[in-house]
Amino acid sequence: MKGLYFQQSSTDEEITFVFQEKEDLPVTEDNFVKLQVKACALSQINTKLLAEMKMKKDLFPVGREIAGIVLDGILPLDSEDPGLCEVVRVHEHYLVHKPEKVTWTEAAGSIRDGVRAYTALHYLSHLSPGKSVLIMDGASAFGTIAIQLAHHRGAKVISTACSLEDKQCLERFRPPIARVIDVSNGKVHVAESCLEETGGLGVDIVLDAGVRLYSKDDEPAVKLQLLPHKHDIITLLGVGGHWVTTEENLQLDPPDSHCLFLKGATLAFLNDEVWNLSNVQQGKYLCILKDVMEKLSTGVFRPQLDEPIPLYEAKVSMEAVQKNQGRKKQVVQF
């Protein structure tokens, strides 16, 4: 039985994925189950996080968002089994029942983005009805789920589009997005647009997709066009607002911190792996997984999924995913 693995010794420029024969699964222990995989979603591997957690391996298993015949879940970060394999061994604490109305590909393709959206909007920023939310890059797979969750909670949503195609996609949302800000040409000022939309009050919650930290001379031109500067985010944030960032290397100067202090604003870092790093959070984590499945079943979540691919195409597709190529979620179907 073969599984797909990531060669951790490879550099960022030379990412290597290999199929490797996998040893037979050990006898199932208490609280573990064998899961026949029906679908597995592909997501970027955070090699830096693995290195910081000292999870050094020659080969690291690929594919953690899986859906199978009985149960569905996200494999823990330290799992030795790749999700891109016919059968895996999983602890029951990482599993949740899949409703009958939800397909295998929908379950696998939505579970991780659903967890990230819940973590950002519910636990880190305490979203409630009537709040205004800026979701950067809303046409991405994660942005789509975040917008749908925000709308479901009764929030007013503003989003940015990185291309004409993304803009058209966001304008088709129902209920409609309050304002779609097209940043593809680099001429639109995000802060000004948000302040205009909120009557100068600023937004209550910002969920970024990365920010620009330095001056124009120090960063690539493509990144300049699509990402706002950190000062723009601070400017458009309202009093008592919440900034949830995916920028793990964010640096704030004293004037930036002072501005956040004056606004009584908070800054939180979105790392969805935290749920698997402490057993204390297990109950909340399982509630999130269950709620994501329920919202898929009732149509609240409508994920953007690419056409399912067979296992033999997973290596090429994973290389593209790791390079952040493609907008829709890629799912391997068994």
PDB file of C-alpha atoms in Angstrom, residues 8 25 133 162 199-200 221 272:
ATOM      1  CA  GLN A   8      11.590  17.439   4.360  1.00  0.00           C
ATOM      2  CA  LEU A  25      -1.059  -0.799   9.916  1.00  0.00           C
ATOM      3  CA  VAL A 133     -15.834  42.316   8.807  1.00  0.00           C
ATOM      4  CA  CYS A 162      -7.077  39.982  -6.503  1.00  0.00           C
ATOM      5  CA  GLY A 199     -18.932  56.042   7.594  1.00  0.00           C
ATOM      6  CA  GLY A 200     -15.452  56.712   8.939  1.00  0.00           C
ATOM      7  CA  ALA A 221       6.060  44.043  -6.967  1.00  0.00           C
ATOM      8  CA  ASP A 272      -5.379  26.471  13.306  1.00  0.00           C
TER       9      ASP A 272
END
